[in-house]
C-alpha cells in the first residue's frame, strides 16, 4: 500500500485540448478518494495519468516514494478497474482473475490460493469455471474486482466501475466496493460522475470542473460548506436552487431582497459568514437546498421565512414529494457570467417562464399541494448559502 500524490499535474493532448490543469492531490495510505465531476471535466485523464496509460504534460505523479512519470504502467504496481470490465471472453472466471499473476509467473499453488481467496471475498466461488458470457453484469463486475484484488497492488484505480449496472445492482455493488476497500485498506482513487456514489463511497471527495479541482473535502463538508456555486450545485440531489438577491440592513434586521420579497438572514448565518456584511447592498446569489424548502401548511409561517409560489410540477417519491415552484423572483439565468459557472450542473425540467424563477422543494408527503395551486414555501433561512454574483465563490470568511 502507498500514498499517491499529484503535484501541479497538467495534461494537454496532442490536438491542443487542455484536459487537466495544475492538479494537486494527495491520497493517504489506505484512503478512498473519489474524483467526481461532469462529463469531460478531466477525471478519467487524471486517473489514466496515475495508471501510466496517459503521458503527463506537466508536474509529477508520485506513488509511494517514487516519482512514476516515466515508469511504464506494468511497473507502477497499481490495479485498474474499468467501466467495461475488460474481461477475456474465452477465459473462465478463474483464468480471468489469475491472468495477471500468471503473467508475473507466480507459482501455480500460490496463484490458485490467491484466486480462490479473492473469489470467496467476492462471492464467486461457485462460478470459477464459468465464462464471462454466462455471468450477470454484477458478477462480471466482481470478476474485474477480483482481478485487481489478487494482484495485491499498492493502489486501486477505478474508472466508473458501476456504470454498466442497473440502479439496484449499482447500490449493492457500491456497498460491496466500500466494504472490500475497508477490509483490504488499499489506497484507492475512484472516478465517477455520480455525486451520490461519490458521497457514499469517498473518505474524501475531489470535485472537478473543466480540468480544475474545485474542492477536496469529506462528503459532509462538501455539502455543508461548498466553496463555490458549482460545488453547491453539483453536490446534493435535487440540486441546490439559486436566486439573485441583494443583502440589505433594514430596521436593525439583515435581509436578502429577491424581487419584491425578502427573507431574514439569521444571526447564526451572519456569524458563520463574517464576509457577508461587507456585501451589503450589493448583488449576490442565494443558494437554497430543496430540503430546506417546505410547505408552510406543514412547517408553519415564521416571519421573514416565507415566499409565495405556485406549484408547477409535483413528483411523489414516497418518503418525500418533490415540488417545482414558480416564484415571481427574477431568474439567475439572465445573470451575467453565471451560465458559465453553472455549466455542467443539473437542469430543472421546468423552464422558467416569464422571467421568473423555478425552485425545487422537497416537501413532506403530507403536503396537499397540487399542480397549479398557490403554495406558501417556508425556507430554513439558517441554512441559506451565499455566493458572489461575479465569481460564484461562496461567501464565508473575510
Ligand atoms: P467522462 O466522464 O465523459 O469520461 P471525464 O471527466 O473522464 O469525462 P476525460 O475523458 O478525462 O473527461 O476528458 C477530458 C477532456 O479531454 C475532454 O474535453 C475530452 O474531450 C478530452 N480528451 C480525452 N481524451 C482525449 C484525447 N485522446 N485526445 C484529445 N482530447 C481528449
CSV table of C-alpha atoms and ligand atoms in Angstrom, one decimal:
chain,number,residue,atom,x,y,z
A,1,UNK,CA,0.0,0.0,0.0
A,2,UNK,CA,1.1,3.5,-0.7
A,3,UNK,CA,0.1,7.1,-0.7
A,4,UNK,CA,-0.4,8.7,-4.1
A,5,UNK,CA,0.4,12.3,-4.8
A,6,UNK,CA,-0.2,14.5,-7.8
A,7,UNK,CA,1.8,17.7,-7.8
A,8,UNK,CA,1.0,20.5,-10.3
A,9,UNK,CA,-0.1,17.9,-12.9
A,10,UNK,CA,-1.3,19.1,-16.2
A,11,UNK,CA,-2.3,17.4,-19.4
A,12,UNK,CA,-2.6,18.8,-22.9
A,13,UNK,CA,-3.5,16.3,-25.6
A,14,UNK,CA,-1.7,16.3,-28.9
A,15,UNK,CA,-4.6,18.2,-30.5
A,16,UNK,CA,-4.2,21.0,-28.0
A,17,UNK,CA,-7.1,20.0,-25.7
A,18,UNK,CA,-6.2,21.0,-22.2
A,19,UNK,CA,-7.8,18.2,-20.1
A,20,UNK,CA,-6.3,18.8,-16.7
A,21,UNK,CA,-4.7,21.9,-15.2
A,22,UNK,CA,-2.5,22.3,-12.2
A,23,UNK,CA,-3.9,19.3,-10.4
A,24,UNK,CA,-2.7,18.9,-6.8
A,25,UNK,CA,-4.0,15.9,-4.8
A,26,UNK,CA,-2.7,13.7,-2.1
A,27,UNK,CA,-4.4,10.4,-1.3
A,28,UNK,CA,-3.3,8.9,2.0
A,29,UNK,CA,-2.2,5.4,2.5
A,30,UNK,CA,-5.4,3.3,2.7
A,31,UNK,CA,-7.7,6.2,1.8
A,32,UNK,CA,-10.5,6.0,-0.8
A,33,UNK,CA,-10.6,9.3,-2.7
A,34,UNK,CA,-13.3,9.9,-5.2
A,35,UNK,CA,-12.8,12.2,-8.2
A,36,UNK,CA,-16.2,13.5,-9.3
A,37,UNK,CA,-17.4,15.9,-11.9
A,38,UNK,CA,-19.5,16.3,-15.0
A,39,UNK,CA,-18.6,14.5,-18.3
A,40,UNK,CA,-15.5,15.9,-19.9
A,41,UNK,CA,-14.1,17.5,-16.7
A,42,UNK,CA,-10.8,15.5,-16.9
A,43,UNK,CA,-11.3,12.9,-14.3
A,44,UNK,CA,-10.5,9.9,-16.5
A,45,UNK,CA,-7.5,11.7,-17.9
A,46,UNK,CA,-6.2,12.3,-14.3
A,47,UNK,CA,-6.7,8.6,-13.4
A,48,UNK,CA,-5.0,7.4,-16.5
A,49,UNK,CA,-2.0,9.5,-15.8
A,50,UNK,CA,-1.7,7.9,-12.4
A,51,UNK,CA,-2.0,4.5,-14.1
A,52,UNK,CA,0.6,5.4,-16.7
A,53,UNK,CA,-1.9,5.0,-19.6
A,54,UNK,CA,-1.5,8.6,-20.5
A,55,UNK,CA,1.6,10.7,-20.6
A,56,UNK,CA,1.9,13.6,-18.2
A,57,UNK,CA,2.5,17.0,-19.8
A,58,UNK,CA,3.4,18.9,-16.6
A,59,UNK,CA,4.1,18.1,-12.9
A,60,UNK,CA,4.8,14.9,-11.0
A,61,UNK,CA,2.8,11.8,-10.1
A,62,UNK,CA,4.2,10.0,-7.0
A,63,UNK,CA,3.2,6.5,-5.9
A,64,UNK,CA,4.7,5.5,-2.6
A,65,UNK,CA,8.0,7.4,-2.5
A,66,UNK,CA,8.7,7.2,-6.2
A,67,UNK,CA,8.1,9.7,-9.0
A,68,UNK,CA,6.5,7.5,-11.6
A,69,UNK,CA,6.2,9.9,-14.6
A,70,UNK,CA,8.4,7.8,-16.7
A,71,UNK,CA,7.6,4.4,-15.2
A,72,UNK,CA,5.6,2.1,-17.5
A,73,UNK,CA,2.1,1.0,-16.3
A,74,UNK,CA,3.1,-2.6,-15.5
A,75,UNK,CA,5.8,-1.4,-13.1
A,76,UNK,CA,3.6,1.0,-11.2
A,77,UNK,CA,2.1,-1.7,-9.1
A,78,UNK,CA,-1.4,-0.4,-9.4
A,79,UNK,CA,-4.6,-2.3,-10.5
A,80,UNK,CA,-7.2,-0.6,-12.6
A,81,UNK,CA,-10.9,-1.5,-12.8
A,82,UNK,CA,-12.7,-0.2,-15.9
A,83,UNK,CA,-16.3,0.5,-16.6
A,84,UNK,CA,-16.1,-2.1,-19.4
A,85,UNK,CA,-14.6,-4.7,-17.0
A,86,UNK,CA,-12.2,-5.7,-19.9
A,87,UNK,CA,-12.6,-9.4,-19.2
A,88,UNK,CA,-11.2,-12.0,-21.6
A,89,UNK,CA,-14.3,-13.8,-23.1
A,90,UNK,CA,-12.6,-17.1,-23.9
A,91,UNK,CA,-11.2,-17.5,-20.3
A,92,UNK,CA,-13.0,-18.8,-17.3
A,93,UNK,CA,-13.5,-16.7,-14.2
A,94,UNK,CA,-10.6,-18.5,-12.6
A,95,UNK,CA,-8.3,-17.7,-15.5
A,96,UNK,CA,-9.5,-14.1,-15.8
A,97,UNK,CA,-8.8,-13.4,-12.1
A,98,UNK,CA,-5.5,-15.2,-12.2
A,99,UNK,CA,-4.3,-13.9,-15.5
A,100,UNK,CA,-2.2,-11.0,-14.1
A,101,UNK,CA,-0.5,-13.4,-11.6
A,102,UNK,CA,0.2,-15.9,-14.4
A,103,UNK,CA,1.9,-13.2,-16.4
A,104,UNK,CA,4.1,-12.4,-13.4
A,105,UNK,CA,5.0,-16.1,-13.2
A,106,UNK,CA,3.5,-16.6,-9.7
A,107,UNK,CA,3.8,-20.3,-8.8
A,108,UNK,CA,0.6,-22.3,-9.5
A,109,UNK,CA,-0.2,-23.3,-5.9
A,110,UNK,CA,0.0,-19.7,-4.7
A,111,UNK,CA,-1.9,-18.4,-7.8
A,112,UNK,CA,-4.7,-20.8,-7.1
A,113,UNK,CA,-4.8,-19.9,-3.4
A,114,UNK,CA,-4.9,-16.2,-4.2
A,115,UNK,CA,-7.6,-16.6,-6.8
A,116,UNK,CA,-9.8,-18.7,-4.5
A,117,UNK,CA,-9.4,-16.3,-1.6
A,118,UNK,CA,-10.5,-13.4,-3.9
A,119,UNK,CA,-13.4,-15.4,-5.3
A,120,UNK,CA,-14.5,-16.1,-1.8
A,121,UNK,CA,-14.4,-12.5,-0.8
A,122,UNK,CA,-16.5,-11.6,-3.8
A,123,UNK,CA,-19.0,-14.5,-3.6
A,124,UNK,CA,-17.7,-16.0,-6.9
A,125,UNK,CA,-16.5,-19.4,-5.5
A,126,UNK,CA,-19.3,-21.3,-7.3
A,127,UNK,CA,-18.7,-19.6,-10.6
A,128,UNK,CA,-14.9,-20.1,-11.1
A,129,UNK,CA,-15.3,-22.3,-14.1
A,130,UNK,CA,-17.8,-20.2,-16.0
A,131,UNK,CA,-17.0,-17.9,-18.9
A,132,UNK,CA,-17.9,-14.2,-18.6
A,133,UNK,CA,-20.8,-14.5,-21.1
A,134,UNK,CA,-22.6,-16.8,-18.6
A,135,UNK,CA,-22.4,-14.3,-15.8
A,136,UNK,CA,-24.7,-11.4,-14.8
A,137,UNK,CA,-23.5,-7.8,-15.1
A,138,UNK,CA,-22.8,-7.7,-11.3
A,139,UNK,CA,-20.9,-11.0,-11.4
A,140,UNK,CA,-18.7,-9.7,-14.3
A,141,UNK,CA,-18.0,-6.6,-12.3
A,142,UNK,CA,-16.9,-8.8,-9.4
A,143,UNK,CA,-14.5,-10.7,-11.6
A,144,UNK,CA,-13.0,-7.4,-12.7
A,145,UNK,CA,-12.6,-6.5,-9.0
A,146,UNK,CA,-11.2,-10.0,-8.3
A,147,UNK,CA,-8.5,-9.4,-10.9
A,148,UNK,CA,-7.5,-6.2,-9.2
A,149,UNK,CA,-7.5,-7.8,-5.7
A,150,UNK,CA,-5.4,-10.8,-6.4
A,151,UNK,CA,-2.6,-8.6,-7.6
A,152,UNK,CA,-2.3,-7.2,-4.1
A,153,UNK,CA,-1.3,-3.8,-5.6
A,154,UNK,CA,-0.2,-0.7,-3.9
A,155,UNK,CA,-3.3,1.0,-5.2
A,156,UNK,CA,-6.7,0.5,-6.9
A,157,UNK,CA,-7.7,2.9,-9.7
A,158,UNK,CA,-11.3,2.6,-10.6
A,159,UNK,CA,-13.0,4.3,-13.5
A,160,UNK,CA,-16.8,4.4,-13.3
A,161,UNK,CA,-16.8,0.7,-12.4
A,162,UNK,CA,-20.5,0.6,-11.8
A,163,UNK,CA,-21.8,2.5,-14.8
A,164,UNK,CA,-23.0,-0.6,-16.7
A,165,UNK,CA,-25.1,-1.9,-13.9
A,166,UNK,CA,-28.8,-1.3,-13.3
A,167,UNK,CA,-29.7,1.1,-10.4
A,168,UNK,CA,-30.4,-1.6,-7.8
A,169,UNK,CA,-27.2,-3.6,-8.5
A,170,UNK,CA,-25.2,-0.4,-8.5
A,171,UNK,CA,-26.3,0.4,-5.0
A,172,UNK,CA,-25.4,-3.1,-3.9
A,173,UNK,CA,-22.0,-3.2,-5.6
A,174,UNK,CA,-21.3,0.3,-4.3
A,175,UNK,CA,-21.6,-1.0,-0.8
A,176,UNK,CA,-19.5,-4.0,-1.7
A,177,UNK,CA,-16.7,-2.0,-3.1
A,178,UNK,CA,-16.8,0.2,0.1
A,179,UNK,CA,-16.6,-2.9,2.2
A,180,UNK,CA,-13.8,-4.5,0.3
A,181,UNK,CA,-11.8,-1.3,0.3
A,182,UNK,CA,-12.2,-1.1,4.1
A,183,UNK,CA,-11.2,-4.7,4.6
A,184,UNK,CA,-8.2,-4.6,2.3
A,185,UNK,CA,-7.3,-1.0,3.2
A,186,UNK,CA,-5.8,-0.4,-0.2
A,187,UNK,CA,-5.2,3.2,-1.3
A,188,UNK,CA,-7.9,3.9,-3.9
A,189,UNK,CA,-8.8,6.6,-6.5
A,190,UNK,CA,-12.4,6.1,-7.7
A,191,UNK,CA,-13.7,8.2,-10.6
A,192,UNK,CA,-17.4,8.8,-11.2
A,193,UNK,CA,-19.8,11.4,-12.5
A,194,UNK,CA,-22.4,10.4,-10.0
A,195,UNK,CA,-22.4,12.6,-6.9
A,196,UNK,CA,-24.4,10.1,-4.8
A,197,UNK,CA,-21.7,7.4,-5.5
A,198,UNK,CA,-19.0,10.0,-4.6
A,199,UNK,CA,-20.7,11.0,-1.3
A,200,UNK,CA,-21.5,7.4,-0.2
A,201,UNK,CA,-18.1,5.9,-1.0
A,202,UNK,CA,-15.5,8.6,-0.6
A,203,UNK,CA,-13.5,9.2,2.6
A,204,UNK,CA,-12.8,12.4,0.8
A,205,UNK,CA,-14.2,13.7,-2.5
A,206,UNK,CA,-12.5,15.9,-5.0
A,207,UNK,CA,-14.9,17.9,-7.2
A,208,UNK,CA,-13.5,18.7,-10.7
A,209,UNK,CA,-14.8,21.1,-13.3
A,210,UNK,CA,-13.2,21.9,-16.6
A,211,UNK,CA,-9.9,20.3,-15.7
A,212,UNK,CA,-9.6,22.1,-12.4
A,213,UNK,CA,-10.2,20.8,-8.9
A,214,UNK,CA,-12.7,23.0,-7.1
A,215,UNK,CA,-12.7,21.5,-3.6
A,216,UNK,CA,-11.4,18.4,-1.8
A,217,UNK,CA,-13.2,17.6,1.4
A,218,UNK,CA,-15.0,14.8,3.3
A,219,UNK,CA,-18.6,14.4,1.9
A,220,UNK,CA,-20.4,16.2,4.6
A,221,UNK,CA,-18.1,19.2,4.4
A,222,UNK,CA,-18.8,19.5,0.7
A,223,UNK,CA,-22.4,19.5,1.4
A,224,UNK,CA,-22.3,21.9,4.3
A,225,UNK,CA,-19.6,24.3,3.1
A,226,UNK,CA,-19.3,24.3,-0.7
A,227,UNK,CA,-16.5,26.7,-1.7
A,228,UNK,CA,-18.4,27.9,-4.8
A,229,UNK,CA,-21.6,27.8,-6.7
A,230,UNK,CA,-20.5,24.9,-8.8
A,231,UNK,CA,-19.8,22.6,-5.9
A,232,UNK,CA,-23.0,23.8,-4.2
A,233,UNK,CA,-25.0,22.9,-7.3
A,234,UNK,CA,-23.2,19.7,-8.1
A,235,UNK,CA,-23.3,18.0,-4.6
A,236,UNK,CA,-26.9,17.2,-3.5
A,237,UNK,CA,-29.9,16.0,-5.4
A,238,UNK,CA,-32.1,17.6,-6.4
A,239,UNK,CA,-29.6,20.3,-6.9
A,240,UNK,CA,-29.4,23.5,-4.8
A,241,UNK,CA,-31.6,26.3,-6.1
A,242,UNK,CA,-30.0,29.7,-6.9
A,243,UNK,CA,-31.7,33.0,-6.7
A,244,UNK,CA,-30.4,36.5,-7.4
A,245,UNK,CA,-30.6,38.7,-4.3
A,246,UNK,CA,-29.4,41.8,-2.6
A,247,UNK,CA,-28.3,41.9,1.1
A,248,UNK,CA,-29.9,44.8,3.0
A,249,UNK,CA,-29.9,46.1,6.5
A,250,UNK,CA,-33.4,47.3,7.4
A,251,UNK,CA,-34.6,48.4,10.8
A,252,UNK,CA,-31.8,46.6,12.5
A,253,UNK,CA,-32.5,43.4,10.6
A,254,UNK,CA,-30.4,41.8,7.9
A,255,UNK,CA,-32.5,40.6,5.0
A,256,UNK,CA,-32.0,39.4,1.5
A,257,UNK,CA,-34.2,41.0,-1.1
A,258,UNK,CA,-35.2,38.9,-4.0
A,259,UNK,CA,-37.5,40.7,-6.4
A,260,UNK,CA,-40.3,42.1,-4.2
A,261,UNK,CA,-39.7,39.6,-1.5
A,262,UNK,CA,-37.4,39.5,1.5
A,263,UNK,CA,-36.1,36.7,3.7
A,264,UNK,CA,-34.5,37.3,7.1
A,265,UNK,CA,-30.8,36.5,7.4
A,266,UNK,CA,-30.4,35.0,10.9
A,267,UNK,CA,-27.6,36.0,13.2
A,268,UNK,CA,-26.2,32.4,13.0
A,269,UNK,CA,-25.7,32.8,9.3
A,270,UNK,CA,-24.0,36.2,9.7
A,271,UNK,CA,-21.6,34.9,12.3
A,272,UNK,CA,-20.8,31.8,10.3
A,273,UNK,CA,-20.1,34.0,7.3
A,274,UNK,CA,-18.3,37.1,8.5
A,275,UNK,CA,-17.6,38.3,5.0
A,276,UNK,CA,-21.3,38.7,4.3
A,277,UNK,CA,-22.0,42.0,5.9
A,278,UNK,CA,-19.3,43.5,3.7
A,279,UNK,CA,-21.5,42.9,0.7
A,280,UNK,CA,-24.4,45.0,2.0
A,281,UNK,CA,-26.4,46.5,-0.9
A,282,UNK,CA,-24.5,44.5,-3.5
A,283,UNK,CA,-26.0,41.8,-5.8
A,284,UNK,CA,-25.2,38.3,-4.7
A,285,UNK,CA,-26.6,34.8,-5.2
A,286,UNK,CA,-28.5,32.9,-2.6
A,287,UNK,CA,-28.5,29.1,-2.6
A,288,UNK,CA,-31.3,27.2,-1.0
A,289,UNK,CA,-31.3,23.4,-1.0
A,290,UNK,CA,-34.6,21.6,-1.8
A,291,UNK,CA,-34.6,20.0,1.6
A,292,UNK,CA,-34.7,23.5,3.2
A,293,UNK,CA,-37.9,24.4,1.4
A,294,UNK,CA,-41.2,23.1,2.9
A,295,UNK,CA,-44.9,23.6,2.5
A,296,UNK,CA,-45.9,26.3,5.1
A,297,UNK,CA,-49.0,24.3,6.0
A,298,UNK,CA,-46.6,21.8,7.4
A,299,UNK,CA,-43.7,23.9,8.5
A,300,UNK,CA,-45.6,27.0,9.7
A,301,UNK,CA,-45.1,30.5,8.6
A,302,UNK,CA,-42.3,32.1,10.7
A,303,UNK,CA,-41.9,35.8,9.9
A,304,UNK,CA,-39.3,36.6,7.3
A,305,UNK,CA,-39.0,32.9,6.2
A,306,UNK,CA,-41.8,32.5,3.6
A,307,UNK,CA,-42.2,33.1,-0.2
A,308,UNK,CA,-45.4,32.9,-2.2
A,309,UNK,CA,-45.2,30.4,-5.0
A,310,UNK,CA,-47.3,28.3,-7.5
A,311,UNK,CA,-46.7,24.6,-7.8
A,312,UNK,CA,-45.8,23.7,-11.4
A,313,UNK,CA,-44.9,20.1,-11.1
A,314,UNK,CA,-45.3,17.5,-8.4
A,315,UNK,CA,-43.3,14.3,-8.2
A,316,UNK,CA,-44.2,12.0,-5.3
A,317,UNK,CA,-41.3,9.8,-4.2
A,318,UNK,CA,-43.0,8.2,-1.3
A,319,UNK,CA,-40.9,9.4,1.5
A,320,UNK,CA,-40.9,13.0,0.1
A,321,UNK,CA,-42.7,14.9,-2.6
A,322,UNK,CA,-40.5,16.9,-5.0
A,323,UNK,CA,-42.4,20.1,-5.9
A,324,UNK,CA,-41.3,22.6,-8.6
A,325,UNK,CA,-42.3,26.0,-7.5
A,326,UNK,CA,-42.7,29.1,-9.7
A,327,UNK,CA,-41.7,32.3,-7.9
A,328,UNK,CA,-42.0,35.9,-9.0
A,329,UNK,CA,-38.3,36.5,-8.5
A,330,UNK,CA,-36.1,37.2,-11.5
A,331,UNK,CA,-34.2,34.1,-12.6
A,332,UNK,CA,-30.5,33.7,-12.2
A,333,UNK,CA,-30.4,32.6,-15.8
A,334,UNK,CA,-30.0,36.1,-17.1
A,335,UNK,CA,-27.2,36.8,-14.6
A,336,UNK,CA,-24.1,37.7,-16.4
A,337,UNK,CA,-21.3,35.1,-16.1
A,338,UNK,CA,-23.5,32.6,-14.3
A,339,UNK,CA,-24.2,30.5,-17.3
A,340,UNK,CA,-20.5,29.6,-17.4
A,341,UNK,CA,-20.3,28.9,-13.7
A,342,UNK,CA,-23.3,26.7,-13.8
A,343,UNK,CA,-22.4,24.7,-16.9
A,344,UNK,CA,-22.4,21.0,-16.2
A,345,UNK,CA,-25.0,21.3,-13.4
A,346,UNK,CA,-28.3,19.5,-13.3
A,347,UNK,CA,-31.0,21.5,-15.1
A,348,UNK,CA,-34.6,21.9,-13.9
A,349,UNK,CA,-37.0,20.0,-16.2
A,350,UNK,CA,-39.3,23.1,-15.9
A,351,UNK,CA,-38.2,26.1,-18.0
A,352,UNK,CA,-38.6,29.3,-16.1
A,353,UNK,CA,-41.4,31.3,-17.5
A,354,UNK,CA,-41.9,35.0,-17.9
A,355,UNK,CA,-38.5,35.8,-16.4
A,356,UNK,CA,-39.5,34.3,-13.0
A,357,UNK,CA,-37.6,31.6,-11.2
A,358,UNK,CA,-38.4,28.0,-10.6
A,359,UNK,CA,-37.1,26.4,-7.4
A,360,UNK,CA,-37.4,22.8,-6.3
A,361,UNK,CA,-38.7,21.9,-2.8
A,362,UNK,CA,-38.5,18.6,-1.1
A,363,UNK,CA,-41.8,18.6,0.7
A,364,UNK,CA,-43.2,16.3,3.4
A,365,UNK,CA,-45.5,13.7,1.8
A,366,UNK,CA,-48.4,15.1,3.8
A,367,UNK,CA,-48.5,18.2,1.6
A,368,UNK,CA,-51.7,18.7,-0.3
A,369,UNK,CA,-50.0,20.9,-2.9
A,370,UNK,CA,-51.1,20.0,-6.4
A,371,UNK,CA,-50.2,21.4,-9.8
A,372,UNK,CA,-51.4,24.9,-10.3
A,373,UNK,CA,-52.0,25.5,-6.5
A,374,UNK,CA,-50.8,28.6,-4.8
A,375,UNK,CA,-48.4,27.5,-2.1
A,376,UNK,CA,-46.5,29.3,0.6
A,377,UNK,CA,-43.0,28.0,0.8
A,378,UNK,CA,-41.2,28.1,4.2
A,379,UNK,CA,-37.4,28.5,3.9
A,380,UNK,CA,-34.9,27.3,6.5
A,381,UNK,CA,-33.2,30.6,6.3
A,382,UNK,CA,-30.5,29.5,8.8
A,383,UNK,CA,-29.3,27.1,6.1
A,384,UNK,CA,-29.1,29.5,3.2
A,385,UNK,CA,-25.9,29.7,1.2
A,386,UNK,CA,-24.4,32.8,-0.3
A,387,UNK,CA,-22.2,33.3,-3.4
A,388,UNK,CA,-20.7,36.3,-5.0
A,389,UNK,CA,-22.5,37.5,-8.0
A,390,UNK,CA,-19.5,37.7,-10.4
A,391,UNK,CA,-17.2,34.8,-9.5
A,392,UNK,CA,-19.7,32.4,-7.8
A,393,UNK,CA,-17.4,31.9,-4.8
A,394,UNK,CA,-19.1,31.1,-1.5
A,395,UNK,CA,-19.1,34.0,0.9
A,396,UNK,CA,-17.6,32.8,4.2
A,397,UNK,CA,-14.6,34.4,5.7
A,398,UNK,CA,-13.3,37.9,5.3
B,1,LIG,P1,-16.3,11.3,-18.9
B,1,LIG,O1,-17.0,11.1,-17.6
B,1,LIG,O2,-17.2,11.7,-20.0
B,1,LIG,O3,-15.4,10.1,-19.3
B,1,LIG,P2,-14.0,12.8,-18.0
B,1,LIG,O4,-14.3,13.8,-16.9
B,1,LIG,O5,-13.5,11.5,-17.6
B,1,LIG,O6,-15.3,12.6,-18.8
B,1,LIG,P3,-11.9,13.0,-19.8
B,1,LIG,O7,-12.2,11.7,-20.5
B,1,LIG,O8,-10.7,13.0,-18.9
B,1,LIG,O9,-13.1,13.5,-19.0
B,1,LIG,O10,-11.7,14.1,-20.9
B,1,LIG,C1,-11.3,15.5,-20.6
B,1,LIG,C2,-11.2,16.3,-21.8
B,1,LIG,O11,-10.1,15.8,-22.6
B,1,LIG,C3,-12.4,16.3,-22.7
B,1,LIG,O12,-12.6,17.6,-23.2
B,1,LIG,C4,-12.1,15.2,-23.7
B,1,LIG,O13,-12.8,15.5,-24.9
B,1,LIG,C5,-10.6,15.5,-23.9
B,1,LIG,N1,-9.9,14.2,-24.3
B,1,LIG,C6,-9.9,13.0,-23.7
B,1,LIG,N2,-9.1,12.1,-24.4
B,1,LIG,C7,-8.6,12.8,-25.4
B,1,LIG,C8,-7.7,12.5,-26.5
B,1,LIG,N3,-7.1,11.3,-26.6
B,1,LIG,N4,-7.3,13.5,-27.3
B,1,LIG,C9,-7.8,14.7,-27.2
B,1,LIG,N5,-8.7,15.1,-26.3
B,1,LIG,C10,-9.1,14.2,-25.4
